[in-house]
Coordinates of C-alpha atoms in Angstrom, one line a residue:
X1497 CA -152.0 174.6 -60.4
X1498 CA -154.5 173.1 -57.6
X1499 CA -152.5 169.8 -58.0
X1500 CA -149.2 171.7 -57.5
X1501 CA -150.6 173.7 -54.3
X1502 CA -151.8 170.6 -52.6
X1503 CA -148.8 167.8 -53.6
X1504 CA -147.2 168.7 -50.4
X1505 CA -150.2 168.3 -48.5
X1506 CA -151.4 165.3 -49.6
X1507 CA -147.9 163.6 -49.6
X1508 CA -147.6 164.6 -45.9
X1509 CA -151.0 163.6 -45.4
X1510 CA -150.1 159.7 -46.9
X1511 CA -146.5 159.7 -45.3
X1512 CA -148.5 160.1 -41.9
X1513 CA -151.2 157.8 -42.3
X1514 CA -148.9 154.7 -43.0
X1515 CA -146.7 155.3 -40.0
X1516 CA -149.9 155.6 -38.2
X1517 CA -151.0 151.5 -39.9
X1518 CA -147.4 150.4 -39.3
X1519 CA -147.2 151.8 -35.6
X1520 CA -151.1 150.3 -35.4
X1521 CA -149.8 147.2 -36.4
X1522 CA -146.8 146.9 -34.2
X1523 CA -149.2 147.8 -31.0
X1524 CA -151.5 145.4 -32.0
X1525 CA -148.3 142.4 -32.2
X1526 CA -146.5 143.6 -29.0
X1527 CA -149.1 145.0 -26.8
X1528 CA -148.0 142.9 -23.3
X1529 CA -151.5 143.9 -21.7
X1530 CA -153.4 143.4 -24.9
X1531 CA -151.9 139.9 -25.6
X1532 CA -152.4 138.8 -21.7
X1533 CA -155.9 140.2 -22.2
X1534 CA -156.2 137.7 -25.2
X1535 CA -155.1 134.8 -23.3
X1536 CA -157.3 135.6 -20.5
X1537 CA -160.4 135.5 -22.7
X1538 CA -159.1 132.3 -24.9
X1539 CA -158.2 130.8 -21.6
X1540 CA -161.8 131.6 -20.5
X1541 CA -163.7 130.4 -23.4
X1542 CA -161.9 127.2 -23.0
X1543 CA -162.8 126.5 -19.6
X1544 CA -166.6 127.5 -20.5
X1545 CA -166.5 124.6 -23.6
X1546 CA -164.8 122.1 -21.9
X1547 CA -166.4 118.2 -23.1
X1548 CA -167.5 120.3 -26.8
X1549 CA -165.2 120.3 -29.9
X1550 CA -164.6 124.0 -28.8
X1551 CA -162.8 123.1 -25.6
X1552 CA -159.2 123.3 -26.8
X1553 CA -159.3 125.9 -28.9
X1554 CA -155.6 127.5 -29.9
X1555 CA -156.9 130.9 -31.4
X1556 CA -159.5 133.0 -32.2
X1557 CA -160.9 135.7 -34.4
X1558 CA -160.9 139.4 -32.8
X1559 CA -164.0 139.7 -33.7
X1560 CA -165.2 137.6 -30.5
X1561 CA -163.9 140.4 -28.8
X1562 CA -166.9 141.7 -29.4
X1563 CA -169.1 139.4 -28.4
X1564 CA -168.0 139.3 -24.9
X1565 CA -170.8 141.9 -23.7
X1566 CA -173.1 139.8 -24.7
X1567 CA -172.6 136.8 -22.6
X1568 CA -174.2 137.5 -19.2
X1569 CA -173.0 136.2 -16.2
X1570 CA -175.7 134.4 -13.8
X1571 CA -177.3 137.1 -12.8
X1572 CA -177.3 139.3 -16.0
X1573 CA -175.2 141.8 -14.3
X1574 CA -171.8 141.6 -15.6
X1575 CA -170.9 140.0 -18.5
X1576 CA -167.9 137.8 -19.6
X1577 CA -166.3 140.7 -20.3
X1578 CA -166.3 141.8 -17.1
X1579 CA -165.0 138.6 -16.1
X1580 CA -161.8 138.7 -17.8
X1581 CA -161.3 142.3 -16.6
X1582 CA -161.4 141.1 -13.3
X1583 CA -159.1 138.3 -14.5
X1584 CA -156.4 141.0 -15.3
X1585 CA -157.3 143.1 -12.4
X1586 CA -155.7 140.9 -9.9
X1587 CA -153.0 139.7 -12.1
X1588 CA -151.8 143.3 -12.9
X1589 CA -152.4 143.9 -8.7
X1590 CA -150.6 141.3 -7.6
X1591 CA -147.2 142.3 -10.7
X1592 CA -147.5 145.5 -9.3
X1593 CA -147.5 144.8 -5.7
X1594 CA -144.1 142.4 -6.3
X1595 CA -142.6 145.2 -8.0
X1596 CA -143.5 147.9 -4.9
X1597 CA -142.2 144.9 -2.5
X1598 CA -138.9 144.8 -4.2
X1599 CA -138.4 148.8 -4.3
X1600 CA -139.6 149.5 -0.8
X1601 CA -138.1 147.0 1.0
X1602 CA -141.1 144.7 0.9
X1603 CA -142.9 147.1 2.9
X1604 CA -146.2 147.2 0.8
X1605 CA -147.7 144.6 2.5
X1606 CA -149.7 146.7 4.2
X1607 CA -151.6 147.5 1.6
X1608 CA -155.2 146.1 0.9
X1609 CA -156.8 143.7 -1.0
X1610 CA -158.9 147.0 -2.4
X1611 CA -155.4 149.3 -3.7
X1612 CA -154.4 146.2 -5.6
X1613 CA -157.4 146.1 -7.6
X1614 CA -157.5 149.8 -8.4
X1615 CA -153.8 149.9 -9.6
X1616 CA -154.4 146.8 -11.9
X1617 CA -157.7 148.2 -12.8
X1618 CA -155.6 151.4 -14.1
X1619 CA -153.3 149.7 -15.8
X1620 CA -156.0 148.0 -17.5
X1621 CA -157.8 151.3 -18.2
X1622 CA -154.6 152.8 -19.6
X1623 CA -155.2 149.6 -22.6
X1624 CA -156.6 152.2 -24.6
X1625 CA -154.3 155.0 -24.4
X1626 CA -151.5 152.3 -25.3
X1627 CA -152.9 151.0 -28.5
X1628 CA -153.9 155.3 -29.5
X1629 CA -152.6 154.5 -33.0
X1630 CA -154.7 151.4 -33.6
X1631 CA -157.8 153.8 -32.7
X1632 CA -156.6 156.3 -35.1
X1633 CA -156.8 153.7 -37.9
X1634 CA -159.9 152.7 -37.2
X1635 CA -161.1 155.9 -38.6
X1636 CA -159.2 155.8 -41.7
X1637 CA -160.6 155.1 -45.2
X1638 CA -158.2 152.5 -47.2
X1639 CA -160.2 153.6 -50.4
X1640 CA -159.6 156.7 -49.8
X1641 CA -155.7 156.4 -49.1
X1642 CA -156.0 154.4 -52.1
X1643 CA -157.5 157.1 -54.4
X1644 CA -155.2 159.9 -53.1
X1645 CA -152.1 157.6 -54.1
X1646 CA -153.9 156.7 -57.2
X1647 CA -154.2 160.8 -58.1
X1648 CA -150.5 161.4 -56.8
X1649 CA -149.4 158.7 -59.5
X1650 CA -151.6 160.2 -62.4
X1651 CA -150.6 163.9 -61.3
X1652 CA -146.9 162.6 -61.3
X1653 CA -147.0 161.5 -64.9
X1654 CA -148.5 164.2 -66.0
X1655 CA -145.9 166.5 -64.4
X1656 CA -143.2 164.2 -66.1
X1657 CA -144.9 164.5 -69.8
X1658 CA -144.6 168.7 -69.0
X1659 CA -141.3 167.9 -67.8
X1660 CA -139.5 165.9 -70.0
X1661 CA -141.4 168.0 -72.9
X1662 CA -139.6 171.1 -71.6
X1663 CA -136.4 169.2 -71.5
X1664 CA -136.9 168.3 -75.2
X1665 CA -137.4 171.8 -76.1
X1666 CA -134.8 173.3 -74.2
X1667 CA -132.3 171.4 -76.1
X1668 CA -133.3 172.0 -79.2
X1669 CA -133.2 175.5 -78.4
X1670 CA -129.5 175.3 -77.1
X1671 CA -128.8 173.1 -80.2
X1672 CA -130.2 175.6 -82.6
X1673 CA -127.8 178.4 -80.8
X1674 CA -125.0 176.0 -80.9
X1675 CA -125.4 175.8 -84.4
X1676 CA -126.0 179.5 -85.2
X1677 CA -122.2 180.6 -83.5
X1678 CA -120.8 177.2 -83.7
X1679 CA -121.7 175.9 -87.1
X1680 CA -121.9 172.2 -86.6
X1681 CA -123.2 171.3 -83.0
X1682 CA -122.1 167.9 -83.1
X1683 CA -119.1 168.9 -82.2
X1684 CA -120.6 169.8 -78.8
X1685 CA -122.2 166.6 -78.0
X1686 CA -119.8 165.8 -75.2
X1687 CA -120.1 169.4 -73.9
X1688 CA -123.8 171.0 -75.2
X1689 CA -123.9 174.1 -72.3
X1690 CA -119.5 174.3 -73.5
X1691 CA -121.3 177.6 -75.4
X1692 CA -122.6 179.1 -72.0
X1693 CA -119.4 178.6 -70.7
X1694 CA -117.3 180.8 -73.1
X1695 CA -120.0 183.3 -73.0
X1696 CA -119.3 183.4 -69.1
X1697 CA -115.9 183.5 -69.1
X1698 CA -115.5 186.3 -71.9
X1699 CA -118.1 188.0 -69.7
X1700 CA -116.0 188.1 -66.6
X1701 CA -113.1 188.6 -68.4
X1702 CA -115.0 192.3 -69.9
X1703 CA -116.1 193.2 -66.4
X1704 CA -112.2 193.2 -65.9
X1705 CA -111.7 195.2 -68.8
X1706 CA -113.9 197.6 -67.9
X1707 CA -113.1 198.2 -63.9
X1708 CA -109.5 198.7 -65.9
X1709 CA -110.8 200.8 -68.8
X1710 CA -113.2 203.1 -66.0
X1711 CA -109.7 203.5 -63.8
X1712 CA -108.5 205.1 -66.6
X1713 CA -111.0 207.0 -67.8
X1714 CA -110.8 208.4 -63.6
X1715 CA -106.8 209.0 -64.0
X1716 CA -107.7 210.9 -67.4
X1717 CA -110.5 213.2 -65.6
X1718 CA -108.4 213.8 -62.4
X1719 CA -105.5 215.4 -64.8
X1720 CA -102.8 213.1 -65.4
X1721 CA -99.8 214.1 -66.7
X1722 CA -100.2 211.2 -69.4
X1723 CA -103.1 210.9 -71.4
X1724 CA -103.7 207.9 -73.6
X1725 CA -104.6 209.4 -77.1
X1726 CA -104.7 207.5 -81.0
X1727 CA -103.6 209.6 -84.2
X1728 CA -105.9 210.1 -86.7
X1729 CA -104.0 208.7 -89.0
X1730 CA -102.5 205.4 -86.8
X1731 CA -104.0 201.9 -88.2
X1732 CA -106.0 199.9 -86.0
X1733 CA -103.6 196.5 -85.6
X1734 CA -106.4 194.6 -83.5
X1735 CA -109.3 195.1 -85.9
X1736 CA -107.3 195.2 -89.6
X1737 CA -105.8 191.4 -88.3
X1738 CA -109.0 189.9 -88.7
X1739 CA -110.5 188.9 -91.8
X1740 CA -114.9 188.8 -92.1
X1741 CA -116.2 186.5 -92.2
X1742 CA -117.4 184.3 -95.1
X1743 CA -119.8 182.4 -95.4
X1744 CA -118.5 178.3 -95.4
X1745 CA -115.3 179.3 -94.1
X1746 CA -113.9 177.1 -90.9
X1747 CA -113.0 178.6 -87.3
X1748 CA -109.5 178.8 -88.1
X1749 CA -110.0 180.5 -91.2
X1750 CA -111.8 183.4 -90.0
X1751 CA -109.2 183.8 -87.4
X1752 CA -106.4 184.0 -89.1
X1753 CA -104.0 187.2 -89.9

């Protein structure tokens, strides 16, 4: 029962966590400010190893990301990180004081040296708050999304033995009732519920029968000139046209006059 009260959850839980990886993964590929970021600091690192096998590098791992506080600058104050941020600053100043120029008529000449760097500085800032999903991941477990899929598989089957065991003994039980009216269900193999279905349409045909036998029965009480009466001695010429039953004897047999 626990495994059937938290199924939902869980399967929410997992549906969620992979489009948070795949949306992670897609900010980490397209990310304009994060890839120019990249560049900036490969760009950099080149420039610093120029003359050293390291001088012409084409890539590198993220994990020098890291690393960057901890190259100082020549007065230990800033570090190379601070560097490349500064890099950005006055290329993301300088975009977004073109794209003012063009809106406003060029009229944002005006503005200082000092407003450039704080707009690029904010859309540097705003670096985090684009890549939100590749934060969220970092704080996810993939052993532990591992094991929850693991348990969904095992609780799965195990729902499908109950299942497929309750479909097994359902139908023996319909084939066993088949075979108690029906004789031979084999017959019914094409159609195995075909016994439900009479039983529902006899059904509705006696809730006709008796709405029309209760109308009657209302005419009768309300004192109707005709009344619907059998003699005592009249035979009953539904009932005496039907045989019993015997036992081995076909459909047709026990229906006949």
């Amino acid at each position: 029962m626990l495994y059937r009260a938290n199924f939902d959850t869980e399967v929410k839980y997992l549906r969620k966590s992979f489009q948070t990886l795949e949306e992670a993964s897609e900010e980490l590929k397209n990310n304009r400010l994060f890839l120019k970021l990249l560049e900036v600091v490969l760009r950099t690192g080149n420039r610093m190893n120029v003359g050293t096998n390291r001088g012409d590098a084409k890539a590198f791992k993220l994990d020098t990301l890291l690393k960057l506080v901890d190259i100082k600058g020549t007065y230990g104050k800033t570090t190379l990180l601070h560097f490349v941020v500064q890099e950005i600053i006055r290329s993301e100043g300088a975009d977004t004081n073109s794209i003012n120029g063009n809106l406003e008529n060029k009229m944002s000449s005006n503005i200082k040296e000092d407003d450039f760097r704080k707009q690029g500085l904010q859309v540097v800032a705003g670096l985090s708050r684009d890549l939100s999903n590749v934060r969220k991941t970092a704080g996810m477990d993939s052993d532990v999304l591992s094991s929850y899929v693991s348990k969904l598989e095992i609780g799965l089957e195990k729902e499908i033995a109950k299942i497929k065991a309750g479909e097994r003994k359902a139908l023996l039980l319909v084939k066993e009732v088949t075979e108690y009216f029906h004789g031979n269900a084999a017959k019914e193999e094409a159609h195995p519920f075909r016994i439900f279905m009479i039983v529902r349409d006899f059904l509705s045909i006696l809730d006709h029968v008796c709405k029309e036998v209760g109308r009657m029965q209302d005419q009768t009480m309300a004192g109707s000139a005709r009344s619907f009466r059998i003699s005592a001695t009249a035979s009953l010429p539904v009932l005496s046209r039907y045989n019993v039953r015997q036992d081995g004897s076909s459909d047709d047999e026990s229906l006949s006059p």
